Coordinates of C-alpha atoms in Angstrom, one line a residue:
M1 CA -35.9 33.9 29.2
P2 CA -35.0 37.2 27.5
A3 CA -36.1 40.3 29.4
S4 CA -38.1 41.5 26.4
T5 CA -40.4 38.4 26.7
V6 CA -41.5 39.3 30.2
S7 CA -44.7 41.1 29.5
F8 CA -47.0 39.9 32.2
V9 CA -46.5 38.6 35.8
S10 CA -49.0 36.7 37.9
I11 CA -48.4 37.2 41.6
V12 CA -49.9 34.3 43.6
M13 CA -50.7 34.7 47.3
P14 CA -52.1 31.6 49.0
A15 CA -54.3 32.7 52.0
L16 CA -56.2 31.2 54.8
N17 CA -57.5 33.3 57.7
E18 CA -54.8 36.0 57.2
E19 CA -56.8 39.1 58.2
R20 CA -53.9 40.3 60.5
Y21 CA -51.3 40.3 57.8
I22 CA -52.7 40.3 54.3
A23 CA -53.3 44.0 53.7
D24 CA -49.7 44.9 54.6
A25 CA -48.4 42.1 52.5
I26 CA -50.4 43.2 49.4
A27 CA -49.4 46.8 49.9
S28 CA -45.7 45.9 50.1
I29 CA -45.5 43.6 47.1
L30 CA -47.5 45.5 44.4
P31 CA -45.2 46.6 41.6
S32 CA -44.8 50.2 40.6
T33 CA -43.1 49.6 37.3
S34 CA -44.6 50.1 33.8
A35 CA -42.1 47.6 32.3
F36 CA -44.7 44.8 32.5
D37 CA -48.3 44.3 33.5
Y38 CA -49.4 42.2 36.4
E39 CA -52.2 40.6 38.4
L40 CA -52.3 39.6 42.0
L41 CA -54.3 36.4 42.6
V42 CA -55.2 35.9 46.3
M43 CA -56.0 32.1 46.4
D44 CA -58.3 31.8 49.4
G45 CA -58.4 28.3 50.9
G46 CA -61.7 28.9 52.8
S47 CA -61.0 31.7 55.2
T48 CA -63.6 32.3 58.0
D49 CA -62.2 35.6 59.2
G50 CA -62.1 39.0 57.5
T51 CA -59.5 38.0 54.8
G52 CA -62.0 37.9 52.0
R53 CA -63.5 41.3 52.9
I54 CA -60.1 42.9 53.1
V55 CA -59.1 41.6 49.7
R56 CA -62.4 42.7 48.1
E57 CA -61.9 46.2 49.5
I58 CA -58.4 46.3 48.0
A59 CA -59.7 44.9 44.7
A60 CA -62.3 47.7 44.5
Q61 CA -59.4 50.2 44.4
N62 CA -57.1 48.0 42.2
P63 CA -58.8 45.7 39.7
R64 CA -55.5 43.8 39.2
V65 CA -56.1 42.3 42.6
K66 CA -58.4 39.3 42.4
L67 CA -59.9 37.0 45.1
I68 CA -60.1 33.4 43.9
R69 CA -61.4 30.4 45.7
N70 CA -59.0 27.5 46.3
P71 CA -61.2 24.5 46.9
R72 CA -58.2 22.2 47.6
R73 CA -57.1 24.6 50.3
T74 CA -53.3 23.9 50.4
Q75 CA -50.5 26.2 49.3
S76 CA -49.4 23.7 46.7
A77 CA -52.9 23.6 45.2
A78 CA -53.1 27.4 45.2
M79 CA -49.9 27.7 43.0
N80 CA -51.0 24.9 40.7
I81 CA -54.5 26.3 40.2
A82 CA -53.1 29.8 39.6
A83 CA -50.6 28.5 37.1
E84 CA -53.5 27.1 35.0
I85 CA -56.1 29.9 35.3
C86 CA -53.8 33.0 35.4
D87 CA -53.8 35.5 32.5
P88 CA -52.7 33.7 29.3
R89 CA -50.1 36.4 28.8
T90 CA -48.3 35.3 32.0
T91 CA -44.6 34.4 31.5
V92 CA -43.6 34.7 35.2
L93 CA -45.3 33.3 38.3
L94 CA -44.4 34.9 41.6
R95 CA -45.3 33.2 44.8
A96 CA -46.0 35.6 47.7
D97 CA -46.8 35.0 51.4
C98 CA -49.3 36.7 53.5
H99 CA -47.0 36.6 56.5
A100 CA -44.4 38.7 54.8
L101 CA -43.4 42.3 54.0
Y102 CA -41.5 42.8 50.8
P103 CA -38.7 45.3 50.0
R104 CA -39.1 48.0 47.4
R105 CA -39.1 46.7 43.8
F106 CA -39.3 43.1 44.9
V107 CA -41.3 41.9 42.0
E108 CA -39.2 43.9 39.5
N109 CA -35.9 42.6 41.0
C110 CA -37.2 39.0 40.7
V111 CA -38.3 39.4 37.1
E112 CA -35.1 41.1 36.1
T113 CA -33.0 38.4 37.9
L114 CA -34.9 35.6 36.3
A115 CA -34.3 37.0 32.9
A116 CA -30.7 38.0 33.4
T117 CA -29.6 34.7 34.9
Q118 CA -31.6 32.5 32.4
S119 CA -32.9 30.6 35.5
A120 CA -36.0 28.6 35.9
S121 CA -36.6 29.9 39.4
V122 CA -35.5 32.8 41.6
V123 CA -35.4 32.3 45.3
V124 CA -34.7 34.8 48.1
S125 CA -33.6 35.0 51.7
M126 CA -36.0 35.7 54.6
R127 CA -35.5 37.5 57.9
A128 CA -38.0 36.7 60.7
I129 CA -39.5 39.6 62.6
G130 CA -42.1 39.8 65.4
R131 CA -44.9 42.0 66.6
T132 CA -45.2 40.5 70.1
P133 CA -42.6 39.4 72.7
V134 CA -43.2 35.7 72.0
Q135 CA -43.2 36.2 68.2
S136 CA -40.0 38.2 68.5
A137 CA -38.3 35.4 70.5
I138 CA -39.4 32.9 67.9
A139 CA -38.1 35.2 65.2
A140 CA -34.7 35.4 67.0
A141 CA -34.5 31.7 67.1
Q142 CA -35.3 31.3 63.4
N143 CA -32.8 34.0 62.4
S144 CA -29.9 32.3 64.3
R145 CA -27.7 29.4 63.4
V146 CA -28.8 27.7 66.6
G147 CA -32.4 27.7 65.2
N148 CA -31.9 27.3 61.5
G149 CA -28.6 25.3 61.4
G150 CA -27.0 27.7 58.9
S151 CA -29.6 27.3 56.1
R152 CA -28.5 29.8 53.5
H153 CA -31.9 31.3 52.7
R154 CA -32.6 31.9 56.4
R155 CA -29.9 34.6 56.6
A156 CA -28.6 37.4 54.4
S157 CA -26.8 35.8 51.6
E158 CA -24.7 36.6 48.6
S159 CA -26.4 36.1 45.2
G160 CA -25.6 32.8 43.4
Y161 CA -26.9 29.5 42.2
V162 CA -28.3 27.3 44.9
E163 CA -30.2 24.0 45.4
H164 CA -33.0 25.5 47.4
G165 CA -34.3 28.7 48.8
H166 CA -37.5 30.6 49.7
H167 CA -39.6 30.5 46.6
A168 CA -40.2 33.7 44.7
A169 CA -40.4 33.7 40.9
F170 CA -40.8 30.9 38.4
D171 CA -40.6 30.6 34.7
R172 CA -44.3 29.6 34.1
P173 CA -43.7 27.2 31.2
M174 CA -41.1 25.3 33.2
F175 CA -43.3 25.3 36.3
R176 CA -46.2 23.7 34.3
A177 CA -43.9 21.3 32.4
L178 CA -42.8 19.9 35.7
G179 CA -46.4 19.5 36.9
G180 CA -46.1 22.2 39.5
Y181 CA -46.0 21.4 43.2
D182 CA -46.6 17.8 44.3
E183 CA -50.0 17.9 46.0
S184 CA -49.8 14.4 47.3
A185 CA -47.2 15.6 49.8
P186 CA -48.8 18.3 51.9
F187 CA -45.6 19.7 53.3
N188 CA -42.1 20.7 52.0
E189 CA -43.5 21.2 48.6
D190 CA -40.9 23.9 47.8
A191 CA -37.9 21.7 48.4
E192 CA -39.5 18.8 46.6
F193 CA -40.1 20.9 43.6
D194 CA -36.6 22.2 43.6
A195 CA -35.3 18.6 43.6
R196 CA -37.3 17.9 40.5
L197 CA -36.3 21.2 38.9
I198 CA -32.6 20.4 39.3
Q199 CA -33.0 16.9 38.0
A200 CA -34.7 18.3 34.9
G201 CA -31.7 20.5 34.3
G202 CA -33.2 23.8 35.6
R203 CA -31.2 26.3 37.6
I204 CA -32.2 28.1 40.8
Y205 CA -30.8 31.5 41.5
L206 CA -30.7 33.2 45.0
D207 CA -31.2 36.9 44.6
G208 CA -29.3 38.4 47.6
R209 CA -30.8 41.8 47.0
S210 CA -34.3 40.8 47.9
T211 CA -34.5 39.6 51.5
I212 CA -38.1 39.6 52.8
D213 CA -39.3 40.2 56.3
Y214 CA -41.3 37.2 57.5
Y215 CA -43.7 37.0 60.5
P216 CA -43.3 33.6 62.1
R217 CA -45.8 31.7 64.2
A218 CA -46.9 33.7 67.3
S219 CA -47.3 30.8 69.8
F220 CA -45.3 27.7 70.8
V221 CA -48.2 25.4 70.0
S222 CA -48.5 26.7 66.4
L223 CA -44.7 26.7 66.1
A224 CA -44.5 23.0 67.1
K225 CA -47.2 22.1 64.6
Q226 CA -45.4 24.0 61.8
Y227 CA -42.0 22.4 62.5
Y228 CA -43.5 18.9 62.8
R229 CA -44.8 19.4 59.3
H230 CA -41.4 20.7 58.2
G231 CA -39.7 17.5 59.5
W232 CA -42.4 15.2 58.0
G233 CA -42.1 16.9 54.6
R234 CA -38.3 16.9 54.6
A235 CA -38.2 13.1 55.3
N236 CA -40.8 12.6 52.6
T237 CA -38.7 14.6 50.0
L238 CA -35.5 12.8 50.9
A239 CA -37.1 9.4 50.5
K240 CA -38.9 10.3 47.3
H241 CA -35.7 11.5 45.6
G242 CA -33.1 9.2 47.3
M243 CA -31.4 12.2 48.8
R244 CA -29.0 12.3 51.8
P245 CA -29.9 14.6 54.7
K246 CA -27.6 17.4 55.5
L247 CA -25.8 17.6 58.9
R248 CA -28.2 20.3 60.1
Q249 CA -31.1 18.0 59.4
V250 CA -29.5 15.1 61.2
L251 CA -28.6 16.9 64.3
P252 CA -32.2 17.5 65.7
V253 CA -33.0 13.8 65.2
A254 CA -29.7 12.8 66.9
V255 CA -30.4 15.0 69.9
L256 CA -33.9 13.7 70.3
L257 CA -32.8 10.0 70.1
A258 CA -29.9 10.7 72.5
S259 CA -32.2 12.3 75.0
L260 CA -34.7 9.5 74.8
L261 CA -32.0 6.9 75.3
G262 CA -30.7 8.9 78.2
L263 CA -34.1 9.0 79.9
A264 CA -34.5 5.2 79.3
A265 CA -31.1 4.4 80.8
W266 CA -31.5 6.7 83.8
P267 CA -33.1 4.0 86.1
F268 CA -30.2 1.7 85.3
I269 CA -27.0 3.9 85.3
G270 CA -28.2 6.9 87.2
P271 CA -27.9 10.7 86.5
I272 CA -25.0 10.3 84.1
A273 CA -27.5 9.1 81.6
L274 CA -29.1 12.6 81.6
L275 CA -25.9 14.3 80.4
P276 CA -27.0 14.5 76.7
P277 CA -30.4 16.2 77.3
A278 CA -28.9 18.3 80.1
A279 CA -26.1 19.5 77.8
Y280 CA -28.5 20.3 75.0
L281 CA -30.9 22.2 77.2
S282 CA -28.1 24.1 78.9
I283 CA -26.7 25.3 75.5
C284 CA -30.1 26.5 74.3
V285 CA -30.8 28.3 77.6
A286 CA -27.4 29.9 77.8
W287 CA -27.6 31.0 74.2
S288 CA -30.9 32.7 74.8
A289 CA -29.6 34.4 78.0
V290 CA -26.7 35.9 76.1
L291 CA -29.0 37.0 73.3
A292 CA -31.4 38.7 75.7
A293 CA -28.5 40.4 77.6
R294 CA -26.9 41.7 74.4
A295 CA -30.2 43.0 73.0
G296 CA -31.5 44.3 76.4
Q297 CA -34.7 42.5 75.7
P298 CA -35.8 40.0 78.5
A299 CA -38.4 38.5 76.2
L300 CA -35.6 37.0 74.1
L301 CA -35.0 34.5 77.0
L302 CA -37.8 32.7 75.2
A303 CA -35.6 32.2 72.2
G304 CA -34.1 29.1 73.8
P305 CA -37.4 27.4 74.4
A306 CA -38.4 28.4 70.8
A307 CA -35.3 26.7 69.4
I308 CA -36.0 23.6 71.5
T309 CA -39.6 23.5 70.2
M310 CA -38.4 23.9 66.6
H311 CA -35.7 21.2 66.9
M312 CA -37.8 18.6 68.7
S313 CA -40.9 19.1 66.7
W314 CA -38.9 18.8 63.4
A315 CA -37.2 15.6 64.7
V316 CA -40.5 14.0 65.7
G317 CA -42.1 14.8 62.3
F318 CA -39.0 13.5 60.5
L319 CA -39.0 10.3 62.4
S320 CA -42.7 9.9 62.1
R321 CA -42.6 10.0 58.3
F322 CA -39.4 7.9 58.2
L323 CA -41.1 5.2 60.2
D324 CA -44.2 5.4 58.1
L325 CA -42.2 4.9 54.9
G326 CA -40.3 2.0 56.4
S327 CA -43.5 0.3 57.5
A328 CA -45.0 0.8 54.0
R329 CA -41.9 -0.6 52.4
Q330 CA -42.0 -3.7 54.6
L331 CA -45.6 -4.2 53.8
R332 CA -44.9 -4.1 50.1
V333 CA -42.1 -6.6 50.4
R334 CA -44.3 -9.0 52.3
N335 CA -47.1 -8.6 49.8
E336 CA -44.7 -9.3 46.9
E337 CA -43.3 -12.4 48.7
A338 CA -46.8 -13.8 49.5

């Protein structure tokens, strides 16, 4: 995509009950350049808080900001609807999150990188931050290798071509040609899209200049739900495309299964059976204690429980989807044999 063809950018921000974050997110992402025109489409999935009012107030000051109803509610649907109804001049779609703060010239950098690298997609790294002690502990877990397993886009990374990252900019014609996000799979839509993009010969470029600040879930309950969905979605994507899981994706499942086997064996072989779960818990607790001591922040003692919540919820979600797919496959075989 030559830079000269980038004349209009549609920034798409899926939203659902984001009154605490959306004003700051919009303020941080709005471009200041005159090199291209833009619109910001807030795709509201049915908010019942003050999200709509806040967006309408911003739109009254900046008519490029538009509040649009997303009747299908999901983030995947938000992007797909926006790709169809956006300004016809749009050559670049840019996905934005309400739970994020964007660095200066974020949109401009993404557009320039998309053109300079002739890529179909530009992705970025993300750094979790917190407003409360619990959210800060969860952020510390997500920023660490203990929590993220070394995922490249979860840490500051050098620029280069990758297989996956935190979605930012898309070549709109390519996004539409691939059918956009798969709305039949409610989770992990970004990695699933990346798999199809690479299979189609497209390239994904990680722009190391454009790390965003991301606000994670602020409670352990919401964190557990989120990571259950992450695990479910990853299993679904791997099965759909016949992909092998990476080591960091296998480890949480292995720890969960080893812990369950240990608990089951305890009545028969005694306390030795509890060594696997005890070792895992000790590592997470010791890591969070060191983290809290180094930072001088006692609240970071909760980073260990946050990491455990992330790992175990992800593993349960992964196994749940894996077992569902196995059961469905067996049912199909029986029906074919009948």
